[in-house]
Coordinates of C-alpha atoms and ligand atoms in Angstrom, one line a residue:
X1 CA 124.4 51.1 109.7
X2 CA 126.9 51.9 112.6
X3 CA 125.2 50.6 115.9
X4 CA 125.6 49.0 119.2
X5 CA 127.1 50.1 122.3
X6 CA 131.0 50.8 122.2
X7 CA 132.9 51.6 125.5
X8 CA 135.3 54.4 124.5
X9 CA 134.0 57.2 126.4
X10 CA 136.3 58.3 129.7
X11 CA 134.7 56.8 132.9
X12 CA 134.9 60.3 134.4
X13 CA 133.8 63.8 133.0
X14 CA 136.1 66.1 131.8
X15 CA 140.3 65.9 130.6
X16 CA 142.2 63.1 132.4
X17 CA 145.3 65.3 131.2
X18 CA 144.9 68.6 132.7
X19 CA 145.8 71.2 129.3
X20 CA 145.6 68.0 126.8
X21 CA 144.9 68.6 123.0
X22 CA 144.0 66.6 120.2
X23 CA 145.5 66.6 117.1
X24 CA 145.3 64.3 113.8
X25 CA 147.5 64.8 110.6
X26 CA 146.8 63.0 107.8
X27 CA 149.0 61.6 104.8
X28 CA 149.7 64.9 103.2
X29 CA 150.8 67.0 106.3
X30 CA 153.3 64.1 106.9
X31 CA 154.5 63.4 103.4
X32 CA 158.0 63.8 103.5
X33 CA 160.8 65.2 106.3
X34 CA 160.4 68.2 105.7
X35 CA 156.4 68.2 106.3
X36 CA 157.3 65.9 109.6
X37 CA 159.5 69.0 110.9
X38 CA 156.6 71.2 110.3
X39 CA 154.2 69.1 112.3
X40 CA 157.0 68.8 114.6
X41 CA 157.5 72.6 115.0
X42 CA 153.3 73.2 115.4
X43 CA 153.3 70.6 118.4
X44 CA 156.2 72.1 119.8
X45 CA 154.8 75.5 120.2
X46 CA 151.9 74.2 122.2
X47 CA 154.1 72.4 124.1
X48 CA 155.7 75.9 125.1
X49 CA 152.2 77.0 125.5
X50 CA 152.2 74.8 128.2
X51 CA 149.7 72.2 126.7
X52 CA 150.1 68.7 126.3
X53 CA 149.3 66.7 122.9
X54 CA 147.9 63.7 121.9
X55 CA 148.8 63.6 118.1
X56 CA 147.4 60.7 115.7
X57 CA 149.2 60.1 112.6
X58 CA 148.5 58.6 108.7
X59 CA 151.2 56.7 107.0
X60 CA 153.0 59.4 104.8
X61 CA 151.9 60.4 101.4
X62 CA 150.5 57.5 99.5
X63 CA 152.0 54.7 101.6
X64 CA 149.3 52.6 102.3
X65 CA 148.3 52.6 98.5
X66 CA 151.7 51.4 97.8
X67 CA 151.6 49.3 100.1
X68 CA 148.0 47.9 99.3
X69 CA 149.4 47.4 95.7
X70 CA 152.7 45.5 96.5
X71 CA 151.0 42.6 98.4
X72 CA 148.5 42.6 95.1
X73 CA 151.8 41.4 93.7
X74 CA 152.0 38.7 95.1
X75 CA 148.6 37.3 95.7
X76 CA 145.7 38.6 93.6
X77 CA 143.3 38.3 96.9
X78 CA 145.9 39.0 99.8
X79 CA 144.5 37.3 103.0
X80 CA 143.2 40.1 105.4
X81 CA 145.0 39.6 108.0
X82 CA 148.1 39.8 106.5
X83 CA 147.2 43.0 104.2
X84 CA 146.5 44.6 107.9
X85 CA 150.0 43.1 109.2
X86 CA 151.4 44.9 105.9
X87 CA 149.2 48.6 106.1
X88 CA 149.7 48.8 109.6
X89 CA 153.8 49.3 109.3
X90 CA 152.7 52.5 107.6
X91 CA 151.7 54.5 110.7
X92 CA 154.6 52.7 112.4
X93 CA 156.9 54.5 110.1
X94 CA 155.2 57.8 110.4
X95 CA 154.8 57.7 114.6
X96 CA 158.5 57.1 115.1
X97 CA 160.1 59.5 112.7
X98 CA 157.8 62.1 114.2
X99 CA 158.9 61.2 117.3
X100 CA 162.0 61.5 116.3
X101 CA 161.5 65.0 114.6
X102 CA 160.1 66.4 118.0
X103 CA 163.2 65.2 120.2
X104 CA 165.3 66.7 118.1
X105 CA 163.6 70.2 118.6
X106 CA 163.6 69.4 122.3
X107 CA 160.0 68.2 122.8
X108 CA 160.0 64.9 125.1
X109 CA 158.0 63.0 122.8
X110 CA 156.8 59.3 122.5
X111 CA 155.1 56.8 119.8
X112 CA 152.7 54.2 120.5
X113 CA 151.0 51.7 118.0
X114 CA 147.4 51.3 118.4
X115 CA 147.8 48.2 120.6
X116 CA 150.4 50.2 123.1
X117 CA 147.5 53.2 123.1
X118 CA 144.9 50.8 124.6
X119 CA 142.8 50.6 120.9
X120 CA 141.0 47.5 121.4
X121 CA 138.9 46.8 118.4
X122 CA 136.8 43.6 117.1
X123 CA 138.4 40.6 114.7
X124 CA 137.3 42.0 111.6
X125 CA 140.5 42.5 109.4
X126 CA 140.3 45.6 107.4
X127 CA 137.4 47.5 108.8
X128 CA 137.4 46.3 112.6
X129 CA 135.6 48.7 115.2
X130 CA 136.8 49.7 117.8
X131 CA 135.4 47.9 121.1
X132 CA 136.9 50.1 123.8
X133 CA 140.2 52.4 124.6
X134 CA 141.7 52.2 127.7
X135 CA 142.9 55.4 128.9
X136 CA 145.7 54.4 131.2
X137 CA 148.5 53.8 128.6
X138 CA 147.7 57.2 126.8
X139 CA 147.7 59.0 130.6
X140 CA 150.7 57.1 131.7
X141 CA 152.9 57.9 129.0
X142 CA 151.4 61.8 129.2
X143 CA 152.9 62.0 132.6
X144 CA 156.4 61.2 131.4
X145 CA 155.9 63.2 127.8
X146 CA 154.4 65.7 126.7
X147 CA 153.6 64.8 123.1
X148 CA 152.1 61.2 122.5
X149 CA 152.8 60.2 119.3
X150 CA 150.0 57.5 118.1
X151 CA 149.7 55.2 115.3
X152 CA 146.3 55.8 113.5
X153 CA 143.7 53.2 111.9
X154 CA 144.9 50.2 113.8
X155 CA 144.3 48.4 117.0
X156 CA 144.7 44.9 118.5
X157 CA 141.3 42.7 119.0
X158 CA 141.1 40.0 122.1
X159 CA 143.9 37.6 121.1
X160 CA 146.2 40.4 120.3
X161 CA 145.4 40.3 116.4
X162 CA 146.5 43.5 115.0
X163 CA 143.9 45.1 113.3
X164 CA 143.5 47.9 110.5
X165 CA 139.9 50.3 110.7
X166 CA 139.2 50.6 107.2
X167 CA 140.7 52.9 104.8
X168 CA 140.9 56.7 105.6
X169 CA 140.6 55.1 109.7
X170 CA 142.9 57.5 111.7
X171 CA 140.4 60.1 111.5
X172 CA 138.2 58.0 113.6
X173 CA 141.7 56.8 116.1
X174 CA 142.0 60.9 116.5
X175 CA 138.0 61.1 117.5
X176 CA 138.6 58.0 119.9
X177 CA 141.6 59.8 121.4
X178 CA 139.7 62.5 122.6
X179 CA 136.6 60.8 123.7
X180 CA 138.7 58.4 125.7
X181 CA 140.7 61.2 127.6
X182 CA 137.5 63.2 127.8
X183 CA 138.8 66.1 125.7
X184 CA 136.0 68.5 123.9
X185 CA 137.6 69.1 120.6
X186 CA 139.9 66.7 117.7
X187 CA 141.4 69.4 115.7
X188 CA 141.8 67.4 112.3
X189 CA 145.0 69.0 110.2
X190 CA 144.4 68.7 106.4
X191 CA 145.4 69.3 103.0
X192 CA 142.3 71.7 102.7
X193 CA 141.3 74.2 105.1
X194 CA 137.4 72.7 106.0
X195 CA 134.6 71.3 104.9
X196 CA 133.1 73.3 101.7
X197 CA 129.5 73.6 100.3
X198 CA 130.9 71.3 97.6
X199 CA 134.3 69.6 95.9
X200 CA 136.0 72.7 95.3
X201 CA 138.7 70.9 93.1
X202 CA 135.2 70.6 90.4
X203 CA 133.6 73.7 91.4
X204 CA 135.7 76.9 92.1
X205 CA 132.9 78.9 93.9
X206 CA 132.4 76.6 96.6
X207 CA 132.0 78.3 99.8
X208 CA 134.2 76.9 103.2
X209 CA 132.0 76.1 105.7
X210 CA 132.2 77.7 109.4
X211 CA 130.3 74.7 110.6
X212 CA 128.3 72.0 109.9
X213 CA 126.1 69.2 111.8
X214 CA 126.8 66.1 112.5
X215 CA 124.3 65.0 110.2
X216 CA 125.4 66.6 107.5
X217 CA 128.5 65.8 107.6
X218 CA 128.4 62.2 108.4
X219 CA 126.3 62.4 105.1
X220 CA 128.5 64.2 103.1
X221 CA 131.4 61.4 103.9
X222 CA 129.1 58.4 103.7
X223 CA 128.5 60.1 100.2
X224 CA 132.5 60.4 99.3
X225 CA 133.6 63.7 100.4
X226 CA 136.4 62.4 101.2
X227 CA 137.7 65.7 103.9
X228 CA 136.7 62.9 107.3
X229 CA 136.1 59.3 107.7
X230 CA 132.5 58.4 108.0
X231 CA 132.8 56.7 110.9
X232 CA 135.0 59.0 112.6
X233 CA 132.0 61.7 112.7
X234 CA 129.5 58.6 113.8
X235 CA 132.1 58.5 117.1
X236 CA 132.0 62.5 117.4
X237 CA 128.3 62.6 117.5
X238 CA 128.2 59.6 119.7
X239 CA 130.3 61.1 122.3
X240 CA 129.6 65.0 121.7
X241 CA 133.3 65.0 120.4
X242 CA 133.6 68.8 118.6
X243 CA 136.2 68.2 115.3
X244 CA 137.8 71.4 113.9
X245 CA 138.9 70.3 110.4
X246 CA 142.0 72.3 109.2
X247 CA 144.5 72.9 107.3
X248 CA 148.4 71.7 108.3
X249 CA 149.5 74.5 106.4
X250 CA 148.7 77.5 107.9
X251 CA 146.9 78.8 111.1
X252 CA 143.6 79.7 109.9
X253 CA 140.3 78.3 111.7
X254 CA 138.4 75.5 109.3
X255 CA 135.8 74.3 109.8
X256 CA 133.6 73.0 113.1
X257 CA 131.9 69.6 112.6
X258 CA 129.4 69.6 116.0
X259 CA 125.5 69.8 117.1
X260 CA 124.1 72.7 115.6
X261 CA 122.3 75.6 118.2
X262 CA 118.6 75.0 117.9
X263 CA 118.3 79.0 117.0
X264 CA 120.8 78.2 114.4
X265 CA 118.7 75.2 112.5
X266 CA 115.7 77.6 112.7
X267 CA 117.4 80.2 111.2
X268 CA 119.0 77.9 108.6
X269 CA 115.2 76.3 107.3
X270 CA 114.5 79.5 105.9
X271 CA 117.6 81.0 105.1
X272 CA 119.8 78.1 103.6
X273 CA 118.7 74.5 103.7
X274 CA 121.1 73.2 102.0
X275 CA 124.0 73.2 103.4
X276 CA 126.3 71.1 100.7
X277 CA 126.0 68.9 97.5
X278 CA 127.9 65.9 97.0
X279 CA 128.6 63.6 93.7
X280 CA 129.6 60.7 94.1
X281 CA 130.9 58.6 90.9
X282 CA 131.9 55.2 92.7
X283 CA 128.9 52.9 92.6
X284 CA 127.1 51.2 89.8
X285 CA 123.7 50.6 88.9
X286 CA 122.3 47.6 88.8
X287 CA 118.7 46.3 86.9
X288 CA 116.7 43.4 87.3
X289 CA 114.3 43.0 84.5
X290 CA 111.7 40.8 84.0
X291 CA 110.9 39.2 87.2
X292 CA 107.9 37.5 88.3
X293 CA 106.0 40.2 90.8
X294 CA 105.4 37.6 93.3
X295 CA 105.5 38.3 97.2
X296 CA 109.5 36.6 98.1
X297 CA 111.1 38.1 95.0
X298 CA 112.9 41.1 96.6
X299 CA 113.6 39.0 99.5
X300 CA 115.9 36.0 97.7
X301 CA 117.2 39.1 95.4
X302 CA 118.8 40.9 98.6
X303 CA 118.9 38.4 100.9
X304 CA 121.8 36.8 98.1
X305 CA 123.2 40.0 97.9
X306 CA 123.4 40.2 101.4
X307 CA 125.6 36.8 102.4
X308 CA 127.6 37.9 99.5
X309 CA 128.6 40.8 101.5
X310 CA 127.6 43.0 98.4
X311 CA 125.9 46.4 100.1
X312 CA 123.6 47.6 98.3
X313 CA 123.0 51.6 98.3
X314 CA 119.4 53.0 96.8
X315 CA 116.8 50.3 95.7
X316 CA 113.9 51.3 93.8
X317 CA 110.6 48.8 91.9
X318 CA 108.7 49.6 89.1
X319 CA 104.8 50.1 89.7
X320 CA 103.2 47.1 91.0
X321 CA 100.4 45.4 88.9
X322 CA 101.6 44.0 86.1
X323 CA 102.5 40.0 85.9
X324 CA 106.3 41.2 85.7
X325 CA 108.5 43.4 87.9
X326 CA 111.8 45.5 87.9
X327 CA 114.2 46.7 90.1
X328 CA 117.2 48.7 90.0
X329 CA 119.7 48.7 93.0
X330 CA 123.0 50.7 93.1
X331 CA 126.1 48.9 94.4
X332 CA 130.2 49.9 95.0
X333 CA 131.5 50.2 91.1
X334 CA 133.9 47.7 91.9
X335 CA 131.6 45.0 92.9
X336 CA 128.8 45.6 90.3
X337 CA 130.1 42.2 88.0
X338 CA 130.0 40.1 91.3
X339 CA 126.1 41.5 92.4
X340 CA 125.5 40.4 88.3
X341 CA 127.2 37.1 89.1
X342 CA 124.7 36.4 92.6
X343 CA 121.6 38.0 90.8
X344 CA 121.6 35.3 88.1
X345 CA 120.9 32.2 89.4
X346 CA 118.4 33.5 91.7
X347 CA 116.5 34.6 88.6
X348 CA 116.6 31.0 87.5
X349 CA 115.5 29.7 90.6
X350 CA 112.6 31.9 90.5
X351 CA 111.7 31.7 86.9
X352 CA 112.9 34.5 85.0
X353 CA 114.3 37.8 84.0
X354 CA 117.7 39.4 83.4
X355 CA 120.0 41.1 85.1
X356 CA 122.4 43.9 83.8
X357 CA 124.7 46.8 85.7
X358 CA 125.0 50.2 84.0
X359 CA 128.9 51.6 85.7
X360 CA 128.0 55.0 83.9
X361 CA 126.3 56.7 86.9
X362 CA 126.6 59.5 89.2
X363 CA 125.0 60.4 92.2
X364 CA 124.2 63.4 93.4
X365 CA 122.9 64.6 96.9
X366 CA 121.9 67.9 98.2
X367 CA 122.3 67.7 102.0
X368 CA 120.8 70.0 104.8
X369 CA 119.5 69.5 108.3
X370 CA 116.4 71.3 107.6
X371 CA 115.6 69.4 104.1
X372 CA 112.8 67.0 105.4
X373 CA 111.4 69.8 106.7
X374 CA 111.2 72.0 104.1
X375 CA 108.8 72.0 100.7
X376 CA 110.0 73.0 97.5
X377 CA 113.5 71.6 97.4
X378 CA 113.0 68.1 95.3
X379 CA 111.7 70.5 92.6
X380 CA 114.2 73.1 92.8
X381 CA 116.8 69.9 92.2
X382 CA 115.0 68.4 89.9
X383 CA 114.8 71.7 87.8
X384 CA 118.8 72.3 87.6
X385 CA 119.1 68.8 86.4
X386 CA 116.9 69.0 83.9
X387 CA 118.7 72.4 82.9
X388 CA 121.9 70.1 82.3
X389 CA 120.1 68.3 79.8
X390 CA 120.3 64.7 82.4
X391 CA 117.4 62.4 82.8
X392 CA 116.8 61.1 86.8
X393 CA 117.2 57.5 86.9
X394 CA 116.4 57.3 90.4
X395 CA 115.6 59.4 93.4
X396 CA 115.6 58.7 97.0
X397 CA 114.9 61.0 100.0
X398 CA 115.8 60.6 103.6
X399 CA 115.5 63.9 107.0
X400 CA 118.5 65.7 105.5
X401 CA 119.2 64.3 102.1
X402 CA 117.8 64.2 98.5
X403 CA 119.7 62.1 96.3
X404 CA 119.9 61.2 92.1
X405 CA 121.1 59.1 90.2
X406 CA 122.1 60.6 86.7
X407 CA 124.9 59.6 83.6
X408 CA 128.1 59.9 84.6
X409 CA 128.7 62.4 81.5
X410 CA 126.4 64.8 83.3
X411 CA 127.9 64.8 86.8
X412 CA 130.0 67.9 86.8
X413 CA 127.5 69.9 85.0
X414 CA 124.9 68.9 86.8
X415 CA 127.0 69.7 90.1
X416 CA 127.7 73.1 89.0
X417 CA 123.7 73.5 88.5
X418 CA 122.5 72.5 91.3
X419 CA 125.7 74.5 93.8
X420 CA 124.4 77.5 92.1
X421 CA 121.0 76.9 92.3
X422 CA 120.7 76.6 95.9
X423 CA 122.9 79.6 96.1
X424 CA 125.6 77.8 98.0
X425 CA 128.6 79.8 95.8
X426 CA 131.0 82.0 97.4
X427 CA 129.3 85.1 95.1
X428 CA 126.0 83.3 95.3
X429 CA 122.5 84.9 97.4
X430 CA 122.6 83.4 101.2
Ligands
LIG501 N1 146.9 55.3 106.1 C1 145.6 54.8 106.1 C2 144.9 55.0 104.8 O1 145.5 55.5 103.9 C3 144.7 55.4 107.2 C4 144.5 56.9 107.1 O2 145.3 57.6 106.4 O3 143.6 57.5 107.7 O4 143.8 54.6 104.6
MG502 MG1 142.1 60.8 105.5

């Protein structure tokens, strides 16, 4: 859970850069030279629009994968702080030859790693948060420039350790940015044009979304829709930061990730309360079987789990009464044979039971503001799934989300089901 107070909010209402914008392109919309010129050549009409433009920038194309993969070589558990030392000259690449690319069309431009933009951030190595930004380099060099070119998804903690924010972290740099210099909207440039109902790459009549609540959509990237950072939209809603998500290849409005109108929630309980479904095929679940149902059990279980650094996703028991219990427990896919590993000699310790993890599983969420507050919509979910044939392993429910787990081998179909049962299709009822 993202919590705690975090000082990157300008002191003072309001742009510190009279006419600023905020801008964020990801990996794609940088991917080679001639992607760069484009960006280059959208910043530099704004700039003749008279605006100025803080721009945050991704490594190009698959960079930090590659980059990610080449240390791999060399060490099968690459030290953290050297992995950020290695990701981090990603952005550094991308910042300068953008620079570069808007000089050259005429546009007094400047780059800045995360350190030189004032990103302070804690000592965590790979997913550090970010403590504070201070304005004042991002204002100073906006005086002499009028593009700022910054390095996204890194920062420096207290003794000048650079730092990395987790993968996918520029998003959340961008979001910073305009909190910090008290600017109302991050326009997000993509390789998709929004936020849609669903995955349109799996299902072709998903509908783009003109906008969507913070809520939602901080749920819908906490569940792997992979369009923001999760933590980026935490930030947004924290400081009332408006993103526009769109695309970097043309100059259509996407989609507007911000506080819903009260009228519009009404309006949307009866109308549509779902507003998107998401599957997500990258955790694992794991059983415990067998175990004594004595008060403590749960608590060694997870508490293990827990100083292994092993989060654990949706938990659910068996019914209590019987002399023994079970529990199943969903994890990351790629840390299901470590949670096996902890589990084990826990069970010992407490006399009994087994442990297994089943990597076969998908889960799928319906998401929607109004869903707590609406009856009918577990059973309207539960009915499409059944229609695919898949049995419901597990369920769990929070304000705006229901969620099941289900085979893997039923995911797409099911996802198609349940899009078109809650009428969220482009040619679907609304
Ligand atoms: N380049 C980093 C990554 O691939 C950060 C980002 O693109 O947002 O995760
Ligand atoms: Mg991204």
């Amino acid at each position: 859970m993202e919590g705690g107070s975090h000082g990157i909010v300008a002191s003072r209402p309001g742009p510190l850069v009279p006419g600023l914008v905020v801008h964020k392109y990801g990996g794609t919309s940088v991917g080679d030279l001639e992607r760069i010129r484009k960006v280059a050549t959208r910043l530099q009409r704004a700039v003749q629009h008279g605006r100025k433009v803080a721009v945050t920038v991704s490594a190009m194309g698959h960079t930090t994968d590659r980059l990610v993969a080449t240390a791999r070589e060399l060490h099968a558990r690459p030290d953290r702080r050297e992995l950020d030392m290695l990701m981090a000259t990603g952005e550094q690449v991308s910042i300068a030859l953008l620079s570069l690319a808007l000089q050259d069309q005429g546009v007094r431009a400047r780059s800045l790693t995360g350190a030189q933009a004032g990103f302070l951030t804690d000592g965590a190595f790979g997913s550090a948060r970010i403590l504070q930004v201070d304005p004042a380099p991002l204002v100073r060099t906006l005086e002499q420039v009028d593009v700022a070119v910054i390095a996204g998804f890194q920062g420096s903690d207290a003794n000048g350790e650079l730092t990395t924010l987790g993968r996918g972290g520029s998003d959340t740099t961008a979001v910073a940015v305009a909190a910090a210099l008290g600017v109302a909207e991050c326009q997000i440039f993509t390789d998709t044009d929004g936020v849609y109902t669903t995955d349109p790459h799996l299902i072709p009549s998903a509908a783009k979304l003109e906008r969507i609540d913070y809520d939602e959509m901080l749920e819908l990237a906490a569940l792997g829709a992979k369009v923001l950072h999760p933590r980026s939209v935490w930030y947004a809603r924290r400081y009332g930061v408006r993103i526009h998500v769109r695309s970097s290849f043309s100059f259509h409005d996407g989609t507007i990730v911000s506080a819903l109108p009260r009228a519009q929630e009404a309006a949307m309980k009866t109308d549509r309360p779902v507003t998107g479904v998401a599957i997500d095929t990258e955790h694992a679940r794991i059983d415990v079987v067998g175990v004594p149902d004595v008060p403590g059990v749960a608590a060694r279980i997870f508490s293990a789990l827990g100083a292994a650094n092993v989060n654990v996703d949706m938990i659910i028991q068996g019914v209590p009464g019987n002399s023994r219990q079970q529990m199943s427990f969903t994890v990351p896919r790629d840390l299901a044979a470590e949670a096996v590993d902890v589990v084990r000699p826990v069970l010992t310790e407490i006399g009994g039971g087994d442990v297994r993890a089943d990597e076969a599983i998908a889960k799928l969420s319906i998401v929607g503001v109004a869903i707590g507050s609406t009856p009918g919509l577990a059973g309207r979910l539960f009915d499409a799934v059944a229609g695919v044939g898949a049995n419901i392993e597990m369920i769990t429910t929070s304000e705006v989300r229901i969620s099941v787990v289900i085979a893997k081998r039923f995911a797409e179909q099911a996802l198609a089901a349940v899009h078109e049962a809650f009428g969220l299709g482009r040619n679907g009822p609304t």
